[in-house]
Amino acid sequence: RADLAMYQAKGAGRNTLRFFDPEMQAAATARAAMETDLRQGMLRDEFMLYYQCVVDAEGVPTGVEALLRWKHPQRGIVSPGEFIPIAEQTGLILPLGQWVLEAACAQLVAWSAKPHTQKLTMAVNVSARQFKHPEFSNHILNLLRLTGANPYRLKLELTESLLLSEFDEVIEKMSELRSIGVGFSLDDFGTGYSSLSYLKRLPLDQLKIDQSFVRDVLTDPNDAAIARTILNLAESLDLGVVAEGVETAGQHDFLLRNGCKAFQGYFFGRPVPVELLQLPNP
Ligand code: C2E
Ligand code: MG
Ligand code: MG
Ligand code: MG
């Protein structure tokens, strides 16, 4: 490897000292290819939103979460886990995230026209980089004005990683948006590093129990204890809770018995294109 590095460095010119690591190079090449692909995907309008129902204690849908999908011409439907990290690293999450917010608000407006759908809420995932952009609040305010979407129906989902820096600015931004009615959820709760004192200071509306605790809630006493603790914590802090990743009646029963009142997961419905969503009947 050292020989290879020297060889490369020589080839690059007399005064260039450049080390060459084939693995890093391969990763960088793959990332660059994905970036080009993402840009093209945006130009070609290959993104779409799937929606997953959030239901109340009776199983009635009260809203949805918007989940981004990439309809790739060769690869088929690509999950956000595969491209969101690259979009964040490259900054493409800014235009992509804006597109998600626009599409989600347009859907809210469409639902507002019909009595049986007009109360549905729309949860949108927002990445740290997107939220921390200095113009984020203005983008949301403009979008709400432009589309006429009801801010009280919009819920933004943030993750704990957001709390690791610029905490005061985060609080300020959340408070500003909350003052016009926008709600905030802390997503994947329990998997991050947020201390309880931070949690208390955040202007939140709800916590979402991460699906990793829900999965084995019936078989793993630790997960059961964590789920119960989060439910109690939310109650004490006067926050709502949504349990994520509920796949079975058993998990649902356990959570219901321990005070959970909102649920999301395959047991109630998978993420689907809007026309396949099972909503309350007119
Ligand atoms: P998330 O916000 O925690 O979303 C929940 C994920 O769990 C979704 O994966 C959903 O399809 C999946 N899920 C729902 N119910 C169940 C279940 O019962 N069992 C299991 N095993 N999984 C379930 P998805 O759609 O692949 O999204 C993954 C993550 O990508 C999301 O996690 C979110 O962090 C991110 N994401 C999705 N859309 C966006 C977006 O528009 N913007 C940003 N910044 N991130 C997004
Ligand atoms: Mg989410
Ligand atoms: Mg989550
Ligand atoms: Mg997640």
Tab-separated table of C-alpha atoms and ligand atoms in Angstrom:
chain	number	residue	atom	x	y	z
A	1	ARG	CA	0.000	0.000	0.000
A	2	ALA	CA	2.804	2.401	0.823
A	3	ASP	CA	4.332	1.664	-2.586
A	4	LEU	CA	1.038	2.320	-4.254
A	5	ALA	CA	0.687	5.610	-2.382
A	6	MET	CA	4.162	6.700	-3.456
A	7	TYR	CA	3.458	5.701	-7.011
A	8	GLN	CA	0.242	7.697	-7.079
A	9	ALA	CA	1.911	10.666	-5.454
A	10	LYS	CA	4.687	10.672	-8.051
A	11	GLY	CA	2.216	10.457	-10.854
A	12	ALA	CA	0.356	13.432	-9.426
A	13	GLY	CA	3.404	15.668	-9.758
A	14	ARG	CA	6.541	16.635	-7.869
A	15	ASN	CA	5.086	18.716	-5.073
A	16	THR	CA	1.955	16.682	-4.490
A	17	LEU	CA	1.872	14.278	-1.610
A	18	ARG	CA	-1.278	12.275	-2.014
A	19	PHE	CA	-2.169	9.042	-0.285
A	20	PHE	CA	-4.353	6.603	-2.022
A	21	ASP	CA	-6.657	4.220	-0.260
A	22	PRO	CA	-8.586	2.033	-2.719
A	23	GLU	CA	-11.480	1.477	-0.286
A	24	MET	CA	-11.936	5.141	0.453
A	25	GLN	CA	-11.669	5.854	-3.233
A	26	ALA	CA	-14.375	3.301	-4.010
A	27	ALA	CA	-16.685	4.772	-1.373
A	28	ALA	CA	-16.114	8.288	-2.673
A	29	THR	CA	-16.818	7.154	-6.237
A	30	ALA	CA	-20.030	5.429	-5.182
A	31	ARG	CA	-21.128	8.531	-3.302
A	32	ALA	CA	-20.371	10.778	-6.261
A	33	ALA	CA	-22.367	8.459	-8.528
A	34	MET	CA	-25.297	8.507	-6.098
A	35	GLU	CA	-25.124	12.303	-5.927
A	36	THR	CA	-25.290	12.583	-9.722
A	37	ASP	CA	-28.133	10.079	-9.731
A	38	LEU	CA	-30.023	12.004	-7.032
A	39	ARG	CA	-29.667	15.280	-8.942
A	40	GLN	CA	-30.987	13.610	-12.060
A	41	GLY	CA	-33.809	12.018	-10.102
A	42	MET	CA	-34.865	15.436	-8.863
A	43	LEU	CA	-34.768	16.929	-12.366
A	44	ARG	CA	-36.781	13.982	-13.692
A	45	ASP	CA	-39.335	14.150	-10.916
A	46	GLU	CA	-38.678	10.601	-9.693
A	47	PHE	CA	-39.617	11.214	-6.057
A	48	MET	CA	-42.968	10.573	-4.494
A	49	LEU	CA	-44.545	10.445	-1.070
A	50	TYR	CA	-45.970	7.344	0.535
A	51	TYR	CA	-48.251	7.802	3.517
A	52	GLN	CA	-48.697	5.668	6.605
A	53	CYS	CA	-51.681	6.042	8.912
A	54	VAL	CA	-51.363	7.060	12.535
A	55	VAL	CA	-54.351	5.681	14.475
A	56	ASP	CA	-55.928	6.454	17.848
A	57	ALA	CA	-56.769	4.006	20.668
A	58	GLU	CA	-59.835	2.804	18.707
A	59	GLY	CA	-57.766	2.201	15.586
A	60	VAL	CA	-59.261	5.174	13.749
A	61	PRO	CA	-56.786	7.111	11.553
A	62	THR	CA	-56.133	10.611	12.879
A	63	GLY	CA	-53.355	11.454	10.471
A	64	VAL	CA	-50.490	10.169	8.397
A	65	GLU	CA	-46.742	10.303	8.194
A	66	ALA	CA	-45.255	11.224	4.825
A	67	LEU	CA	-42.430	8.859	3.850
A	68	LEU	CA	-40.257	9.675	0.877
A	69	ARG	CA	-39.707	7.170	-1.929
A	70	TRP	CA	-37.527	7.303	-5.016
A	71	LYS	CA	-38.992	5.697	-8.127
A	72	HIS	CA	-35.684	4.888	-9.744
A	73	PRO	CA	-35.828	4.009	-13.468
A	74	GLN	CA	-33.443	1.035	-13.010
A	75	ARG	CA	-33.554	0.199	-9.317
A	76	GLY	CA	-37.296	0.415	-8.721
A	77	ILE	CA	-38.576	1.901	-5.462
A	78	VAL	CA	-35.611	3.012	-3.342
A	79	SER	CA	-36.026	3.497	0.431
A	80	PRO	CA	-34.989	6.737	2.126
A	81	GLY	CA	-32.470	4.860	4.282
A	82	GLU	CA	-30.417	4.399	1.111
A	83	PHE	CA	-30.371	7.949	-0.174
A	84	ILE	CA	-31.225	10.368	2.672
A	85	PRO	CA	-27.720	10.078	4.215
A	86	ILE	CA	-26.111	11.021	0.867
A	87	ALA	CA	-28.657	13.785	0.362
A	88	GLU	CA	-27.677	15.158	3.776
A	89	GLN	CA	-23.944	14.936	3.118
A	90	THR	CA	-24.234	16.671	-0.240
A	91	GLY	CA	-26.771	19.315	0.782
A	92	LEU	CA	-29.308	17.939	-1.709
A	93	ILE	CA	-31.567	17.374	1.295
A	94	LEU	CA	-32.365	21.102	1.162
A	95	PRO	CA	-34.180	21.100	-2.217
A	96	LEU	CA	-35.426	17.534	-1.658
A	97	GLY	CA	-36.763	18.355	1.800
A	98	GLN	CA	-38.441	21.448	0.410
A	99	TRP	CA	-40.112	19.313	-2.255
A	100	VAL	CA	-41.374	16.923	0.457
A	101	LEU	CA	-42.845	19.804	2.448
A	102	GLU	CA	-44.544	21.229	-0.644
A	103	ALA	CA	-46.046	17.881	-1.627
A	104	ALA	CA	-47.202	17.206	1.950
A	105	CYS	CA	-48.844	20.630	2.253
A	106	ALA	CA	-50.549	20.194	-1.130
A	107	GLN	CA	-51.994	16.901	0.159
A	108	LEU	CA	-53.225	18.589	3.328
A	109	VAL	CA	-55.002	21.198	1.215
A	110	ALA	CA	-56.612	18.487	-0.929
A	111	TRP	CA	-57.854	16.732	2.233
A	112	SER	CA	-59.141	19.967	3.737
A	113	ALA	CA	-61.793	20.139	1.008
A	114	LYS	CA	-63.622	17.025	2.269
A	115	PRO	CA	-65.303	16.730	5.671
A	116	HIS	CA	-64.102	13.169	6.358
A	117	THR	CA	-60.437	14.013	5.712
A	118	GLN	CA	-60.143	17.633	6.767
A	119	LYS	CA	-58.980	16.889	10.321
A	120	LEU	CA	-56.149	14.556	9.299
A	121	THR	CA	-52.690	15.609	10.415
A	122	MET	CA	-49.571	15.328	8.280
A	123	ALA	CA	-46.244	14.396	9.861
A	124	VAL	CA	-43.144	15.289	7.851
A	125	ASN	CA	-39.603	14.154	8.641
A	126	VAL	CA	-37.112	16.977	8.707
A	127	SER	CA	-33.375	16.334	8.716
A	128	ALA	CA	-31.049	18.219	11.053
A	129	ARG	CA	-29.313	20.011	8.207
A	130	GLN	CA	-32.636	21.116	6.768
A	131	PHE	CA	-33.976	22.345	10.108
A	132	LYS	CA	-30.769	24.209	10.907
A	133	HIS	CA	-30.803	26.160	7.646
A	134	PRO	CA	-31.186	29.846	8.601
A	135	GLU	CA	-34.189	30.216	6.275
A	136	PHE	CA	-36.040	27.085	7.430
A	137	SER	CA	-38.766	28.940	9.356
A	138	ASN	CA	-39.283	31.366	6.493
A	139	HIS	CA	-39.579	28.498	4.035
A	140	ILE	CA	-42.298	26.929	6.158
A	141	LEU	CA	-44.135	30.209	6.665
A	142	ASN	CA	-44.062	30.960	2.920
A	143	LEU	CA	-45.186	27.470	2.073
A	144	LEU	CA	-48.143	27.635	4.436
A	145	ARG	CA	-49.124	31.053	3.069
A	146	LEU	CA	-48.714	29.973	-0.541
A	147	THR	CA	-50.596	26.671	-0.283
A	148	GLY	CA	-53.123	27.747	2.324
A	149	ALA	CA	-52.414	24.587	4.349
A	150	ASN	CA	-53.568	24.711	7.972
A	151	PRO	CA	-50.451	24.977	10.185
A	152	TYR	CA	-52.289	23.140	12.991
A	153	ARG	CA	-52.416	20.032	10.790
A	154	LEU	CA	-48.663	20.013	10.105
A	155	LYS	CA	-46.308	18.117	12.435
A	156	LEU	CA	-42.578	18.186	11.943
A	157	GLU	CA	-40.577	15.157	13.075
A	158	LEU	CA	-37.099	15.863	14.393
A	159	THR	CA	-34.529	13.433	15.763
A	160	GLU	CA	-32.429	13.658	18.882
A	161	SER	CA	-29.228	14.259	16.896
A	162	LEU	CA	-30.573	17.748	16.317
A	163	LEU	CA	-30.118	18.510	19.995
A	164	LEU	CA	-26.392	17.911	19.992
A	165	SER	CA	-25.535	21.454	18.936
A	166	GLU	CA	-26.986	24.990	18.886
A	167	PHE	CA	-29.640	24.028	21.383
A	168	ASP	CA	-30.861	27.577	22.019
A	169	GLU	CA	-31.292	28.262	18.306
A	170	VAL	CA	-33.238	25.031	17.935
A	171	ILE	CA	-35.595	26.029	20.744
A	172	GLU	CA	-36.074	29.478	19.262
A	173	LYS	CA	-36.912	28.099	15.830
A	174	MET	CA	-39.320	25.526	17.205
A	175	SER	CA	-41.059	28.141	19.342
A	176	GLU	CA	-41.475	30.473	16.384
A	177	LEU	CA	-43.149	27.775	14.282
A	178	ARG	CA	-45.202	26.506	17.191
A	179	SER	CA	-46.565	29.992	17.776
A	180	ILE	CA	-48.359	29.752	14.408
A	181	GLY	CA	-49.648	26.240	15.153
A	182	VAL	CA	-47.040	23.851	13.700
A	183	GLY	CA	-46.486	20.795	15.934
A	184	PHE	CA	-43.247	18.970	16.743
A	185	SER	CA	-42.504	15.313	17.425
A	186	LEU	CA	-39.267	13.759	18.572
A	187	ASP	CA	-38.778	10.759	16.277
A	188	ASP	CA	-37.034	7.469	17.110
A	189	PHE	CA	-37.149	8.464	20.750
A	190	GLY	CA	-34.894	6.473	23.046
A	191	THR	CA	-32.193	5.770	20.469
A	192	GLY	CA	-30.337	9.073	20.815
A	193	TYR	CA	-28.560	10.945	23.537
A	194	SER	CA	-31.012	13.537	24.755
A	195	SER	CA	-30.824	14.171	28.465
A	196	LEU	CA	-34.013	14.639	30.409
A	197	SER	CA	-33.188	18.266	31.181
A	198	TYR	CA	-32.894	18.985	27.442
A	199	LEU	CA	-36.128	17.199	26.799
A	200	LYS	CA	-37.914	19.306	29.375
A	201	ARG	CA	-36.780	22.532	27.713
A	202	LEU	CA	-37.789	21.540	24.184
A	203	PRO	CA	-41.116	22.926	22.936
A	204	LEU	CA	-42.385	19.519	21.811
A	205	ASP	CA	-45.864	18.096	21.302
A	206	GLN	CA	-45.064	14.412	21.216
A	207	LEU	CA	-42.527	11.616	21.407
A	208	LYS	CA	-42.411	8.702	19.017
A	209	ILE	CA	-41.292	5.487	20.685
A	210	ASP	CA	-38.701	3.963	18.395
A	211	GLN	CA	-39.727	0.738	16.723
A	212	SER	CA	-36.660	-1.058	18.099
A	213	PHE	CA	-38.328	-1.035	21.553
A	214	VAL	CA	-41.730	-2.024	20.200
A	215	ARG	CA	-40.434	-5.005	18.219
A	216	ASP	CA	-39.634	-7.204	21.237
A	217	VAL	CA	-41.858	-5.522	23.784
A	218	LEU	CA	-43.573	-8.833	24.621
A	219	THR	CA	-40.443	-10.954	24.904
A	220	ASP	CA	-37.687	-8.657	26.136
A	221	PRO	CA	-38.269	-7.285	29.668
A	222	ASN	CA	-35.777	-4.473	29.009
A	223	ASP	CA	-37.690	-3.255	25.984
A	224	ALA	CA	-40.954	-3.529	27.911
A	225	ALA	CA	-39.430	-1.441	30.712
A	226	ILE	CA	-38.145	1.161	28.246
A	227	ALA	CA	-41.499	1.421	26.482
A	228	ARG	CA	-43.291	1.858	29.816
A	229	THR	CA	-40.737	4.430	30.951
A	230	ILE	CA	-41.204	6.482	27.788
A	231	LEU	CA	-44.977	6.354	28.218
A	232	ASN	CA	-44.682	7.527	31.838
A	233	LEU	CA	-42.168	10.195	30.905
A	234	ALA	CA	-44.458	11.571	28.217
A	235	GLU	CA	-47.338	11.620	30.682
A	236	SER	CA	-45.257	13.516	33.267
A	237	LEU	CA	-44.034	16.022	30.712
A	238	ASP	CA	-47.535	16.389	29.290
A	239	LEU	CA	-46.498	15.166	25.853
A	240	GLY	CA	-48.331	12.921	23.418
A	241	VAL	CA	-46.825	9.575	22.424
A	242	VAL	CA	-46.978	7.556	19.234
A	243	ALA	CA	-45.683	3.984	19.229
A	244	GLU	CA	-43.891	3.211	15.956
A	245	GLY	CA	-43.510	-0.136	14.237
A	246	VAL	CA	-46.546	-1.866	15.774
A	247	GLU	CA	-46.881	-5.100	13.826
A	248	THR	CA	-49.006	-7.370	16.025
A	249	ALA	CA	-52.149	-7.313	18.156
A	250	GLY	CA	-50.009	-8.385	21.132
A	251	GLN	CA	-47.735	-5.360	20.859
A	252	HIS	CA	-50.759	-3.119	20.450
A	253	ASP	CA	-52.448	-4.598	23.569
A	254	PHE	CA	-49.341	-4.176	25.682
A	255	LEU	CA	-48.914	-0.545	24.646
A	256	LEU	CA	-52.608	0.208	25.051
A	257	ARG	CA	-52.615	-1.290	28.572
A	258	ASN	CA	-49.654	0.920	29.448
A	259	GLY	CA	-51.351	4.116	28.404
A	260	CYS	CA	-50.350	4.568	24.785
A	261	LYS	CA	-53.061	6.275	22.741
A	262	ALA	CA	-51.561	6.594	19.272
A	263	PHE	CA	-50.069	3.933	17.040
A	264	GLN	CA	-48.328	3.478	13.753
A	265	GLY	CA	-47.164	0.274	12.115
A	266	TYR	CA	-47.867	-2.525	9.669
A	267	PHE	CA	-50.596	-3.871	11.994
A	268	PHE	CA	-52.660	-0.811	11.048
A	269	GLY	CA	-51.317	-0.214	7.577
A	270	ARG	CA	-48.135	-0.022	5.549
A	271	PRO	CA	-46.865	3.137	3.899
A	272	VAL	CA	-48.684	3.400	0.561
A	273	PRO	CA	-49.301	5.874	-2.281
A	274	VAL	CA	-52.128	8.246	-1.412
A	275	GLU	CA	-54.749	6.474	-3.539
A	276	LEU	CA	-54.282	3.245	-1.541
A	277	LEU	CA	-54.613	4.888	1.862
A	278	GLN	CA	-57.430	3.481	4.019
A	279	LEU	CA	-59.030	6.603	5.415
A	280	PRO	CA	-62.303	7.070	7.315
A	281	ASN	CA	-65.253	6.689	4.955
A	282	PRO	CA	-67.129	9.766	3.797
B	1	C2E	P1	-39.042	7.147	10.515
B	1	C2E	O1	-39.420	8.573	10.373
B	1	C2E	O2	-38.782	6.641	11.875
B	1	C2E	O3	-40.198	6.353	9.776
B	1	C2E	C1	-40.660	5.104	10.175
B	1	C2E	C2	-40.067	4.001	9.332
B	1	C2E	O4	-40.537	2.750	9.822
B	1	C2E	C3	-40.470	4.045	7.872
B	1	C2E	O5	-39.402	3.531	7.092
B	1	C2E	C4	-41.662	3.076	7.842
B	1	C2E	O6	-41.881	2.524	6.562
B	1	C2E	C5	-41.174	2.031	8.802
B	1	C2E	N1	-42.273	1.294	9.423
B	1	C2E	C6	-43.528	1.710	9.667
B	1	C2E	N2	-44.246	0.771	10.292
B	1	C2E	C7	-43.435	-0.290	10.460
B	1	C2E	C8	-43.601	-1.597	11.054
B	1	C2E	O7	-44.653	-1.950	11.554
B	1	C2E	N3	-42.512	-2.409	11.038
B	1	C2E	C9	-41.330	-2.030	10.499
B	1	C2E	N4	-40.320	-2.895	10.532
B	1	C2E	N5	-41.129	-0.812	9.940
B	1	C2E	C10	-42.168	0.038	9.916
B	1	C2E	P2	-38.956	4.245	5.756
B	1	C2E	O8	-40.152	4.747	5.019
B	1	C2E	O9	-38.014	3.326	5.042
B	1	C2E	O10	-38.168	5.513	6.264
B	1	C2E	C11	-36.976	5.353	6.990
B	1	C2E	C12	-36.524	6.668	7.565
B	1	C2E	O11	-36.147	7.580	6.536
B	1	C2E	C13	-37.601	7.402	8.359
B	1	C2E	O12	-37.705	6.840	9.649
B	1	C2E	C14	-37.042	8.798	8.351
B	1	C2E	O13	-36.060	8.951	9.338
B	1	C2E	C15	-36.374	8.878	6.988
B	1	C2E	N6	-37.274	9.596	6.058
B	1	C2E	C16	-38.349	9.153	5.381
B	1	C2E	N7	-38.901	10.128	4.634
B	1	C2E	C17	-38.150	11.231	4.858
B	1	C2E	C18	-38.217	12.589	4.384
B	1	C2E	O14	-39.110	13.009	3.627
B	1	C2E	N8	-37.241	13.449	4.832
B	1	C2E	C19	-36.252	13.044	5.705
B	1	C2E	N9	-35.327	13.959	6.108
B	1	C2E	N10	-36.184	11.786	6.175
B	1	C2E	C20	-37.110	10.896	5.755
B	2	MG	MG	-40.617	9.818	11.247
B	3	MG	MG	-39.080	6.745	13.725
B	4	MG	MG	-36.049	6.104	11.805
